[in-house]
Coordinates of C-alpha atoms in Angstrom, one line a residue:
Chain A
M1 CA 0.0 0.0 0.0
A2 CA 2.8 2.3 1.0
E3 CA 4.6 1.5 -2.2
K4 CA 1.7 2.4 -4.3
R5 CA 1.6 5.7 -2.7
R6 CA 5.1 6.4 -3.8
S7 CA 4.8 5.3 -7.3
G8 CA 3.2 7.4 -9.9
V9 CA 3.2 10.6 -7.9
A10 CA 3.4 13.2 -10.6
A11 CA 3.3 11.5 -14.0
D12 CA -0.4 10.8 -14.2
P13 CA -2.2 13.1 -16.6
K14 CA -4.7 14.3 -14.1
S15 CA -6.0 17.1 -16.3
A16 CA -8.5 14.7 -17.8
K17 CA -10.4 14.7 -14.5
A18 CA -10.3 18.3 -13.8
E19 CA -12.6 18.2 -10.8
S20 CA -11.5 20.1 -7.8
D21 CA -10.5 18.4 -4.6
E22 CA -13.7 19.5 -2.9
E23 CA -15.9 18.2 -5.7
F24 CA -14.1 14.9 -5.6
L25 CA -14.5 14.5 -1.9
S26 CA -18.1 15.4 -1.8
Q27 CA -18.9 13.1 -4.7
A28 CA -17.1 10.2 -3.2
G29 CA -19.0 10.8 0.1
V30 CA -15.8 11.2 2.1
G31 CA -17.3 14.0 4.2
A32 CA -20.2 11.9 5.4
L33 CA -17.9 9.0 6.0
L34 CA -15.5 11.0 8.2
R35 CA -18.3 12.8 10.0
G36 CA -19.8 9.4 10.9
A37 CA -16.4 8.2 12.1
L38 CA -15.7 11.2 14.2
L39 CA -19.1 11.2 15.8
K40 CA -18.6 7.5 16.8
L41 CA -15.1 8.2 18.0
V42 CA -16.1 11.1 20.2
E43 CA -19.1 9.2 21.5
A44 CA -17.2 6.1 22.5
R45 CA -13.9 7.8 23.4
P46 CA -12.0 4.5 23.2
E47 CA -8.7 4.1 24.8
D48 CA -7.1 3.1 21.5
P49 CA -8.6 5.4 18.9
I50 CA -6.6 4.1 16.0
G51 CA -7.7 0.5 16.5
F52 CA -11.2 1.8 17.0
L53 CA -11.1 3.7 13.7
A54 CA -9.6 0.7 11.9
E55 CA -12.4 -1.5 13.0
H56 CA -15.0 1.1 12.4
F57 CA -14.0 1.7 8.8
T58 CA -13.6 -2.1 8.2
N59 CA -17.1 -2.6 9.4
E60 CA -18.4 0.2 7.2
A61 CA -16.6 -1.1 4.2
S62 CA -17.9 -4.7 4.6
E63 CA -21.4 -3.3 5.3
T64 CA -21.5 -1.4 2.0
E65 CA -19.8 -4.3 0.1
S66 CA -22.2 -6.9 1.5
S67 CA -25.3 -4.9 0.8
G68 CA -24.1 -4.6 -2.8
A69 CA -23.5 -8.3 -3.0
G70 CA -26.8 -9.0 -1.3
D71 CA -28.7 -7.2 -4.1
G72 CA -27.0 -9.4 -6.7
G73 CA -27.4 -12.6 -4.9
D74 CA -31.2 -12.4 -4.3
G75 CA -32.1 -13.4 -7.8
D76 CA -30.9 -16.9 -8.3
G77 CA -28.8 -19.5 -6.6
G78 CA -29.8 -23.0 -5.3
R79 CA -31.9 -23.2 -2.1
D80 CA -29.1 -25.0 -0.2
G81 CA -26.5 -22.5 -1.1
D82 CA -28.9 -19.7 -0.3
G83 CA -29.5 -21.0 3.2
K84 CA -25.8 -21.3 3.9
Y85 CA -25.3 -17.8 2.6
Q86 CA -28.1 -16.6 4.9
D87 CA -26.5 -18.2 7.9
A88 CA -23.1 -16.7 7.2
Q89 CA -24.7 -13.3 6.7
E90 CA -26.6 -13.6 9.9
E91 CA -23.5 -14.4 11.8
Q92 CA -21.7 -11.5 10.3
Q93 CA -24.6 -9.1 11.2
L94 CA -24.6 -10.5 14.7
N95 CA -20.8 -9.9 15.1
K96 CA -21.2 -6.4 13.8
A97 CA -24.1 -5.7 16.2
L98 CA -22.0 -7.0 19.1
W99 CA -19.1 -4.9 18.0
H100 CA -21.2 -1.8 18.0
L101 CA -22.5 -2.6 21.5
S102 CA -19.1 -3.1 22.8
S103 CA -17.8 0.2 21.6
A104 CA -19.4 2.2 24.5
H105 CA -19.9 1.4 28.1
H106 CA -23.5 1.3 29.2
S107 CA -22.9 4.2 31.6
Q108 CA -22.3 6.4 28.6
R109 CA -26.0 6.2 28.1
S110 CA -26.6 8.2 25.0
A111 CA -23.8 6.5 23.1
F112 CA -24.9 3.2 24.3
N113 CA -28.5 3.8 23.3
N114 CA -27.3 4.8 19.9
N115 CA -25.3 1.7 19.5
I116 CA -28.3 -0.4 20.6
R117 CA -30.3 1.2 17.8
V118 CA -27.6 0.4 15.3
A119 CA -27.5 -3.2 16.5
Y120 CA -31.2 -3.5 16.3
D121 CA -31.4 -2.2 12.8
L122 CA -28.6 -4.5 11.7
L123 CA -30.3 -7.5 13.2
S124 CA -33.8 -6.7 11.8
Q125 CA -32.3 -6.8 8.3
C126 CA -31.3 -10.4 8.8
G127 CA -32.8 -13.3 7.0
S128 CA -34.5 -11.5 4.1
A129 CA -36.0 -14.8 2.9
R130 CA -37.7 -15.6 6.2
R131 CA -38.3 -11.9 6.8
V132 CA -40.6 -11.0 9.6
P133 CA -41.9 -7.5 9.3
G134 CA -41.1 -4.9 11.9
G135 CA -38.4 -6.2 14.2
V136 CA -35.8 -8.7 15.2
Q137 CA -36.5 -12.4 15.3
G138 CA -36.8 -14.0 18.7
R139 CA -34.1 -16.5 17.9
L140 CA -31.6 -13.8 17.0
Y141 CA -32.5 -11.8 20.0
T142 CA -31.9 -14.6 22.4
E143 CA -28.6 -15.5 20.7
M144 CA -27.6 -11.9 20.9
L145 CA -28.2 -11.6 24.6
R146 CA -26.3 -14.8 25.2
C147 CA -23.3 -13.3 23.3
V148 CA -23.6 -10.0 25.2
C149 CA -23.4 -11.9 28.5
S150 CA -20.5 -14.1 27.5
D151 CA -18.5 -11.2 25.9
S152 CA -18.7 -9.3 29.1
G153 CA -17.1 -12.1 31.0
L154 CA -20.1 -13.8 32.6
S155 CA -19.9 -17.6 32.9
E156 CA -22.7 -19.6 31.2
T157 CA -24.1 -20.8 34.5
A158 CA -24.2 -17.3 35.9
A159 CA -25.9 -15.9 32.8
A160 CA -28.4 -18.7 32.5
P161 CA -31.0 -17.7 35.1
L162 CA -31.1 -14.1 33.7
L163 CA -31.5 -15.4 30.2
R164 CA -34.4 -17.6 31.3
H165 CA -36.1 -14.4 32.4
L166 CA -35.4 -12.5 29.2
R167 CA -35.7 -15.0 26.4
C168 CA -38.6 -15.3 24.1
H169 CA -39.8 -17.8 21.5
D170 CA -37.9 -18.2 18.3
Y171 CA -40.8 -17.2 16.1
E172 CA -41.7 -14.0 18.1
V173 CA -40.7 -10.6 16.9
V174 CA -39.0 -8.3 19.4
S175 CA -39.8 -4.6 19.6
F176 CA -37.0 -2.1 19.9
E177 CA -38.0 -1.1 23.5
L178 CA -37.8 -4.7 24.7
F179 CA -34.6 -5.2 22.8
R180 CA -33.0 -2.1 24.4
Q181 CA -34.2 -3.0 27.9
A182 CA -32.9 -6.6 27.6
V183 CA -29.5 -5.6 26.3
L184 CA -29.1 -2.9 29.0
T185 CA -30.1 -5.5 31.6
C186 CA -27.5 -7.9 30.5
A187 CA -24.8 -5.3 30.5
A188 CA -25.8 -4.0 33.9
F189 CA -26.1 -7.5 35.2
S190 CA -22.6 -8.5 34.2
E191 CA -21.2 -5.3 35.8
Y192 CA -23.3 -6.1 38.9
V193 CA -21.8 -9.6 39.2
R194 CA -18.3 -8.2 38.8
R195 CA -19.0 -5.7 41.6
A196 CA -20.4 -8.5 43.8
Q197 CA -17.2 -10.4 43.3
C198 CA -15.2 -7.4 44.4
L199 CA -17.5 -7.1 47.4
Y200 CA -16.9 -10.6 48.4
A201 CA -13.1 -10.1 48.1
A202 CA -13.5 -7.1 50.4
V203 CA -15.5 -9.1 53.0
A204 CA -13.1 -12.0 53.0
C205 CA -10.2 -10.5 54.8
C206 CA -7.5 -12.5 53.1
P207 CA -7.8 -13.9 49.6
E208 CA -6.9 -17.5 50.5
Q209 CA -9.7 -18.0 53.0
P210 CA -13.4 -17.9 52.4
A211 CA -15.4 -15.2 54.0
E212 CA -17.4 -15.7 57.2
R213 CA -21.0 -16.6 56.5
E214 CA -22.4 -14.1 59.0
L215 CA -20.6 -11.2 57.5
C216 CA -21.7 -12.2 54.0
D217 CA -25.3 -12.5 55.1
A218 CA -25.1 -9.0 56.6
V219 CA -23.8 -7.6 53.4
L220 CA -26.4 -9.4 51.3
N221 CA -29.1 -8.1 53.6
A222 CA -27.9 -4.5 53.1
L223 CA -27.8 -5.1 49.4
R224 CA -31.4 -6.4 49.5
E225 CA -32.6 -3.4 51.4
A226 CA -31.0 -1.1 49.0
L227 CA -32.6 -2.8 46.0
D228 CA -36.0 -2.8 47.8
T229 CA -36.0 1.0 48.0
S230 CA -39.0 1.5 45.8
H231 CA -41.0 4.5 46.8
G232 CA -40.6 8.1 45.8
P233 CA -39.4 9.6 42.6
D234 CA -36.3 8.2 40.8
A235 CA -33.7 10.7 42.0
T236 CA -34.5 10.2 45.7
R237 CA -34.7 6.5 45.3
Y238 CA -31.2 6.4 43.8
L239 CA -29.8 8.5 46.6
E240 CA -31.5 6.5 49.3
A241 CA -30.4 3.2 47.8
S242 CA -26.8 4.3 47.4
A243 CA -26.8 5.6 51.0
K244 CA -27.9 2.2 52.1
I245 CA -24.9 0.5 50.5
S246 CA -22.3 3.2 51.2
P247 CA -19.1 1.8 52.6
A248 CA -19.8 3.3 56.0
E249 CA -23.2 1.7 56.2
L250 CA -21.9 -1.7 55.1
A251 CA -19.1 -1.5 57.7
R252 CA -21.7 -0.7 60.4
A253 CA -23.8 -3.7 59.4
M254 CA -20.8 -6.0 59.5
A255 CA -19.6 -4.6 62.8
K256 CA -23.1 -5.2 64.3
T257 CA -23.0 -8.9 63.4
R258 CA -19.5 -9.1 64.7
G259 CA -20.7 -7.6 68.0
A260 CA -23.6 -10.0 68.3
S261 CA -21.5 -13.1 67.9
R262 CA -18.3 -13.1 69.8
E263 CA -16.8 -16.4 68.7
Q264 CA -14.1 -16.1 66.0
E265 CA -14.4 -19.1 63.8
G266 CA -18.0 -19.2 62.4
P267 CA -19.1 -21.1 59.3
S268 CA -17.9 -19.6 56.0
M269 CA -19.4 -18.9 52.6
D270 CA -17.5 -19.4 49.4
M271 CA -17.4 -17.0 46.5
R272 CA -19.7 -19.0 44.3
E273 CA -22.5 -19.0 46.8
F274 CA -22.2 -15.3 47.6
E275 CA -22.2 -14.5 43.9
D276 CA -25.3 -16.6 43.3
A277 CA -27.1 -15.1 46.2
A278 CA -26.3 -11.6 45.0
A279 CA -27.2 -12.5 41.4
A280 CA -30.5 -13.9 42.7
L281 CA -31.3 -10.5 44.3
F282 CA -30.8 -8.9 40.9
I283 CA -32.7 -11.4 38.8
A284 CA -35.7 -11.5 41.1
R285 CA -36.2 -7.9 40.0
V286 CA -36.0 -8.6 36.3
R287 CA -39.5 -8.9 34.7
V288 CA -40.0 -12.2 32.9
V289 CA -40.6 -11.5 29.2
N290 CA -43.0 -14.4 28.6
Chain B
M1 CA -0.5 5.8 23.2
N2 CA -0.8 7.2 26.7
M3 CA -4.1 8.5 27.6
S4 CA -5.4 9.8 30.8
S5 CA -8.1 7.5 32.3
D6 CA -10.5 10.4 32.8
R7 CA -11.1 10.7 29.1
F8 CA -14.8 10.9 29.6
S9 CA -14.6 14.0 31.8
I10 CA -12.9 16.2 29.1
T11 CA -14.6 17.9 26.2
A12 CA -14.7 16.2 22.8
E13 CA -12.2 18.7 21.4
E14 CA -9.8 17.9 24.2
Y15 CA -10.2 14.2 23.7
L16 CA -9.5 14.5 20.0
A17 CA -6.5 16.7 20.7
E18 CA -5.1 14.1 23.0
T19 CA -5.4 11.4 20.4
S20 CA -3.7 11.6 17.1
A21 CA -6.9 10.6 15.2
L22 CA -7.1 13.9 13.4
F23 CA -3.5 13.7 12.3
Y24 CA -4.2 10.4 10.6
L25 CA -7.6 11.4 9.2
N26 CA -5.9 14.4 7.7
D27 CA -3.1 12.4 6.2
A28 CA -5.6 9.7 4.9
V29 CA -7.5 12.4 3.0
T30 CA -4.4 14.0 1.6
Q31 CA -3.1 10.7 0.4
L32 CA -6.5 9.9 -1.1
L33 CA -6.5 13.2 -3.0
E34 CA -3.0 12.7 -4.3
H35 CA -3.7 9.2 -5.6
R36 CA -7.4 9.3 -6.2
E37 CA -7.5 7.2 -9.3
E38 CA -5.6 4.3 -7.6
F39 CA -7.7 4.2 -4.5
L40 CA -11.1 4.8 -6.0
Q41 CA -11.2 1.4 -7.5
F42 CA -11.2 -0.2 -4.1
G43 CA -14.0 1.9 -2.8
I44 CA -13.6 4.8 -0.3
G45 CA -14.7 2.8 2.7
R46 CA -12.2 0.1 2.0
Y47 CA -9.4 2.6 1.5
F48 CA -10.0 4.1 4.9
A49 CA -10.2 0.7 6.5
E50 CA -6.9 -0.3 4.9
Y51 CA -5.3 2.9 5.9
F52 CA -6.2 2.6 9.6
T53 CA -5.4 -1.1 9.7
S54 CA -1.9 -0.4 8.5
V55 CA -1.6 2.4 11.0
K56 CA -2.7 0.0 13.7
N57 CA -0.2 -2.6 12.6
G58 CA 2.6 -0.1 12.4
N59 CA 3.7 -0.6 8.8
H60 CA 2.2 2.7 7.6
V61 CA 5.5 4.6 8.0
L62 CA 7.4 2.6 5.5
F63 CA 8.7 4.8 2.7
R64 CA 6.9 7.8 3.9
E65 CA 8.4 11.3 4.3
F66 CA 10.2 12.2 7.4
S67 CA 7.7 14.8 8.6
Y68 CA 5.1 12.0 8.7
V69 CA 7.3 9.5 10.3
K70 CA 8.1 11.8 13.2
G71 CA 4.5 13.2 13.3
T72 CA 3.2 11.1 16.2
A73 CA 4.7 9.0 19.0
H74 CA 3.1 5.9 17.5
N75 CA 4.7 6.6 14.1
R76 CA 8.1 7.0 15.8
A77 CA 7.8 3.7 17.6
S78 CA 6.6 2.0 14.5
F79 CA 9.5 3.3 12.5
I80 CA 12.0 2.1 15.2
H81 CA 10.3 -1.3 15.1
I82 CA 10.5 -1.5 11.3
F83 CA 14.1 -0.5 11.3
W84 CA 14.9 -3.3 13.7
K85 CA 12.9 -5.8 11.7
C86 CA 14.6 -4.9 8.4
F87 CA 18.2 -4.7 9.6
R88 CA 18.2 -7.2 12.4
Q89 CA 20.4 -9.4 10.3
I90 CA 23.3 -6.9 10.5
G91 CA 23.3 -7.4 14.2
K92 CA 23.3 -11.2 13.8
N93 CA 26.3 -11.0 11.5
R94 CA 28.0 -8.9 14.2
D95 CA 28.8 -6.3 11.6
L96 CA 29.9 -2.8 12.8
L97 CA 28.7 0.1 10.8
T98 CA 29.6 3.7 10.7
M99 CA 27.4 6.7 11.1
M100 CA 27.2 7.2 7.4
E101 CA 26.2 3.6 6.8
Y102 CA 23.4 3.8 9.3
T103 CA 22.2 7.0 7.7
S104 CA 22.0 5.1 4.4
L105 CA 20.1 2.3 5.9
L106 CA 17.6 4.7 7.5
Q107 CA 17.2 6.5 4.2
L108 CA 16.2 3.2 2.5
L109 CA 13.2 3.3 4.7
C110 CA 12.6 7.0 4.8
P111 CA 14.2 8.8 1.8
D112 CA 14.6 12.2 3.5
F113 CA 15.7 11.0 6.9
P114 CA 18.1 13.6 8.3
A115 CA 21.7 12.7 8.9
E116 CA 21.6 15.0 11.9
M117 CA 19.5 12.5 13.8
V118 CA 22.0 9.8 13.2
Q119 CA 24.8 12.1 14.2
N120 CA 23.1 12.8 17.5
T121 CA 22.6 9.1 18.0
A122 CA 26.3 8.5 17.4
K123 CA 27.1 11.1 20.0
I124 CA 25.2 9.0 22.6
V125 CA 26.8 5.7 21.6
L126 CA 30.3 7.1 21.3
M127 CA 30.0 9.7 24.1
E128 CA 30.8 12.5 21.8
D129 CA 34.1 11.0 21.0
A130 CA 35.7 9.5 17.9
M131 CA 32.7 10.1 15.8
D132 CA 33.8 8.0 12.8
C133 CA 34.0 4.9 14.9
P134 CA 31.9 1.9 13.8
M135 CA 29.0 0.9 16.1
S136 CA 27.2 -2.4 16.7
L137 CA 23.5 -2.6 15.8
S138 CA 22.3 -3.1 19.3
D139 CA 24.3 -0.2 20.7
F140 CA 23.1 2.0 17.9
I141 CA 19.4 1.0 17.9
Y142 CA 18.7 1.6 21.6
S143 CA 20.4 5.0 21.5
F144 CA 18.6 5.8 18.3
Q145 CA 15.4 4.9 20.0
I146 CA 15.9 7.4 22.8
Q147 CA 17.1 10.1 20.4
F148 CA 14.3 9.7 17.9
Y149 CA 11.4 9.0 20.2
Y150 CA 12.2 11.7 22.8
E151 CA 13.9 14.2 20.4
E152 CA 12.2 17.4 21.7
F153 CA 12.6 16.4 25.3
L154 CA 16.3 15.7 24.9
E155 CA 16.8 19.0 23.2
S156 CA 15.3 20.8 26.2
V157 CA 17.4 18.7 28.6
L158 CA 20.5 19.8 26.7
V159 CA 19.6 23.4 27.1
V160 CA 19.1 22.9 30.8
Y161 CA 22.3 21.0 31.0
E162 CA 24.3 23.7 29.3
D163 CA 22.8 26.3 31.5
L164 CA 23.8 24.3 34.5
L165 CA 27.3 23.9 33.2
E166 CA 27.6 27.7 32.9
G167 CA 26.6 27.9 36.5
K168 CA 23.0 29.1 36.3
N169 CA 20.2 27.1 37.6
P170 CA 17.2 27.7 35.3
N171 CA 14.8 26.9 38.1
A172 CA 16.3 29.4 40.5
V173 CA 15.2 33.0 40.5
I174 CA 17.9 34.9 38.8
V175 CA 19.0 38.0 40.6
P176 CA 21.5 39.8 38.4
T177 CA 23.7 41.0 41.2
S178 CA 24.0 37.6 42.9
T179 CA 27.2 35.8 42.9
S180 CA 26.0 32.4 41.8
A181 CA 29.0 31.8 39.7
E182 CA 31.2 31.9 42.8
T183 CA 29.3 29.2 44.6
I184 CA 29.8 26.8 41.7
S185 CA 33.5 27.5 41.2
S186 CA 34.2 27.3 44.9
E187 CA 33.4 23.6 44.8
E188 CA 35.9 21.9 42.6
A189 CA 33.5 21.9 39.7
D190 CA 36.2 22.5 37.1
T191 CA 38.1 19.4 37.9
Q192 CA 34.9 17.2 37.5
E193 CA 33.0 16.5 34.4
G194 CA 29.3 17.2 34.0
V195 CA 26.8 18.6 36.5
E196 CA 25.4 17.4 39.8
S197 CA 22.8 14.8 39.2
S198 CA 20.4 15.9 41.9
V199 CA 20.3 19.4 40.4
L200 CA 19.8 18.1 37.0
L201 CA 17.0 15.9 38.2
E202 CA 15.3 18.8 39.8
C203 CA 15.3 20.7 36.6
I204 CA 14.2 17.7 34.6
E205 CA 11.2 17.2 36.9
G206 CA 10.1 20.7 36.0
L207 CA 10.6 19.9 32.3
C208 CA 8.5 16.8 32.5
E209 CA 5.5 18.7 33.6
R210 CA 5.6 20.8 30.5
F211 CA 6.1 17.8 28.2
K212 CA 3.0 15.9 29.4
H213 CA 3.5 12.3 28.1
K214 CA 6.4 13.0 25.8
H215 CA 9.2 12.2 28.2
P216 CA 10.7 9.0 29.6
P217 CA 8.9 7.8 32.8
L218 CA 10.1 10.0 35.6
S219 CA 10.8 6.9 37.8
A220 CA 13.3 5.7 35.2
I221 CA 15.0 9.1 35.0
K222 CA 15.3 9.2 38.8
E223 CA 16.7 5.7 38.9
V224 CA 19.3 6.7 36.3
L225 CA 20.3 10.0 37.9
E226 CA 20.3 8.7 41.5
S227 CA 22.9 6.1 40.6
S228 CA 25.7 8.7 40.5
T229 CA 26.4 12.0 42.0
R230 CA 27.7 13.7 38.9
G231 CA 27.3 13.1 35.2
S232 CA 27.6 14.4 31.7
Y233 CA 24.7 14.9 29.3
Y234 CA 25.7 12.1 27.0
G235 CA 26.4 9.8 30.0
F236 CA 22.8 10.5 31.1
L237 CA 21.5 9.7 27.6
M238 CA 23.5 6.6 27.4
A239 CA 22.1 5.4 30.7
L240 CA 18.6 6.2 29.4
A241 CA 19.3 4.2 26.2
K242 CA 20.4 1.2 28.3
H243 CA 17.4 1.4 30.6
E244 CA 15.1 -1.5 29.8
G245 CA 12.1 0.0 31.5
I246 CA 12.1 3.0 29.1
S247 CA 12.5 0.7 26.1
Q248 CA 9.5 -1.3 27.3
E249 CA 7.5 1.8 27.7
I250 CA 8.1 2.7 24.1
G251 CA 7.3 -0.8 23.1
A252 CA 9.1 -0.9 19.8
L253 CA 12.0 -3.1 20.6
P254 CA 12.5 -6.3 22.6
N255 CA 14.8 -6.5 25.5
R256 CA 18.5 -6.3 24.7
S257 CA 19.0 -10.0 25.3
D258 CA 16.3 -10.9 22.9
L259 CA 17.2 -8.3 20.2
L260 CA 18.7 -10.8 17.8
I261 CA 16.6 -13.8 18.7
D262 CA 13.5 -14.4 16.6
P263 CA 13.1 -18.1 15.8
E264 CA 10.1 -17.5 13.5
M265 CA 11.9 -15.1 11.3
D266 CA 15.0 -17.3 11.3
Q267 CA 13.0 -20.3 10.2
E268 CA 11.5 -18.2 7.4
L269 CA 14.8 -17.0 6.3
E270 CA 16.3 -20.5 6.4
R271 CA 13.5 -21.8 4.4
L272 CA 14.0 -19.1 1.8
V273 CA 17.7 -19.7 1.7
A274 CA 17.2 -23.4 1.3
Q275 CA 14.8 -22.7 -1.6
V276 CA 17.4 -20.6 -3.3
A277 CA 20.1 -23.2 -2.7
I278 CA 18.0 -26.0 -4.3
S279 CA 16.2 -24.3 -7.1
P280 CA 19.0 -23.7 -9.6
T281 CA 19.6 -27.4 -10.1
S282 CA 16.0 -28.4 -10.0
N283 CA 14.3 -29.4 -13.2
S284 CA 11.1 -31.3 -12.4
S285 CA 11.3 -33.2 -9.1
S286 CA 14.8 -32.5 -8.1
S287 CA 14.9 -31.8 -4.4
A288 CA 16.6 -35.1 -4.0
Q289 CA 19.1 -34.1 -6.7
G290 CA 19.8 -31.0 -4.9
L291 CA 20.6 -32.9 -1.8
K292 CA 22.8 -35.4 -3.6
E293 CA 25.4 -32.8 -4.4
P294 CA 25.4 -30.4 -1.5
C295 CA 29.1 -29.8 -1.4
R296 CA 29.6 -28.6 -4.9
K297 CA 28.5 -25.1 -4.4
P298 CA 28.9 -23.2 -1.2
S299 CA 25.6 -23.5 0.5
P300 CA 24.4 -20.3 2.1
R301 CA 22.4 -22.4 4.4
K302 CA 25.5 -24.0 5.8
S303 CA 27.2 -20.7 6.4
L304 CA 24.2 -19.6 8.3
H305 CA 24.5 -22.5 10.6
Q306 CA 28.2 -21.8 11.1
R307 CA 27.4 -18.2 11.8
K308 CA 25.0 -19.2 14.4
R309 CA 27.6 -21.4 16.1
I310 CA 30.1 -18.6 16.2
E311 CA 27.5 -16.4 17.8
M312 CA 26.7 -18.9 20.4
E313 CA 30.3 -19.2 21.3
S314 CA 30.7 -15.5 21.9
D315 CA 29.0 -14.2 24.9
G316 CA 26.4 -12.2 23.1
S317 CA 27.2 -8.9 24.8
T318 CA 27.8 -5.8 22.7
E319 CA 31.1 -4.8 23.9
E320 CA 32.7 -4.5 20.6
T321 CA 31.7 -0.9 20.2
D322 CA 34.0 1.5 21.8
S323 CA 31.7 3.1 24.2
S324 CA 33.4 3.6 27.5
E325 CA 31.0 4.3 30.2
N326 CA 32.6 7.4 31.6

């Protein structure tokens, strides 16, 4: 590529195409392309902007190329080959959708919402032969949520209960609002589990030994109370809930149980159990889709 | 690419200024305009994808003009890495090259690469002495890395250093009537070379604040300067060049002990050499034929093995270059 740049610098008779630089750029659509890229970049603010742009442009290019190829391929071709082609295309769209979702953290809410929209549009274009009007197929939706969970580091067993709440039938069509809620829930859940793991590590005083059961129970209770804060307008609820699980409050709860039981070596609780208990608190508050 | 972790709390403009994204987008469009016929056939989107992929992989600086090569920290690191990849074999053969020869090699990769940069590198390797002395690749490349990657910072350090030599401390408030010159000369400053390390460190700490990310890690600078009480400018640079932590921070070169080791590339090279060795005699299925008469022509493959053995016998250090520490 670099060599190409060097060769043929001046010799080409460019006068034949006497369009100005600006005309050329606007005709080729460079402005729109760059504007889109910059917007994405500023929205996501990735740590490695060059890698981000490389992936972004690669995605864009394969999108335009595949849409061009898709137009040609619709006409003929055997049933069998067509089906395979569909599957490959579906997987490609799924990967693209996942990539879009991963480019912004869910706390960057406007960027994240935008990306969900892009992902939704990508997935609703899938399977043109078996096209369902007006949305994403249930099968793709469930597959997508599974991928979101595993990509964000959740183990399959940890994700399974949540997915049971969120999944829908393969033949159903998923609306955007449900899609958005579900993706957001998965992203928030995986973060929640990560935090729960940190919490457990903090409760267990040294990393080799499991934490004491009583302390864990105290912390889980505090967590439950915080999640149960359900009256009043949103803003006050958030403040109240976060006050209930502030470090000082947790320390107080833990100190209280310590005070009640004097003996040193109580029964313990391992990481797995704590994590499951914390996850259950979260999942109990997720509405079942079906 | 160093970036502050609070990149979400700054404005979009500040974020863009901290990244070099605009530099590359700018260059990509310029290149596109210059060679529009060539790139149009791939499609604009594909062109940008290719451009940024090559930037990411670090092979975008090959054969580009010097102003581009030194344009960003990433470009500089990429160039150092490419230089190493291309001319590693010189180090393996234990050849010593002069300043002029290194300049020619660099200009193969970047036609307008200035000789001055090489000259400054040679000053580090040779401690500003016997400048036409040949240097080993490993001595050269680590000094070159420091010189090229931190060029602006080193220039500022030199200014500070020269000020200190003349007896004025750039950090101190200058009172014209004060007798600061006396205090320096009263200590036996004239008999010793260089400046006091602690004073230099103080001044450099001030510099680092102004240079944001574009300086070697301060901890490494401290380590280097605290190891001796006095030192010269080039002694300091030489110590920076030898500091493995700084090299790791730049990320363009492997550790000194691994500089010449790359089994994958060696294998590839041996395979190529073997092909060359066999192919002239081959007609149809003649690999066996080629093996039958291996002694007739001097096999480059064999000499490669011999070379390897010689290398393993020697201790692998890079002492052949005349670079006395003090």
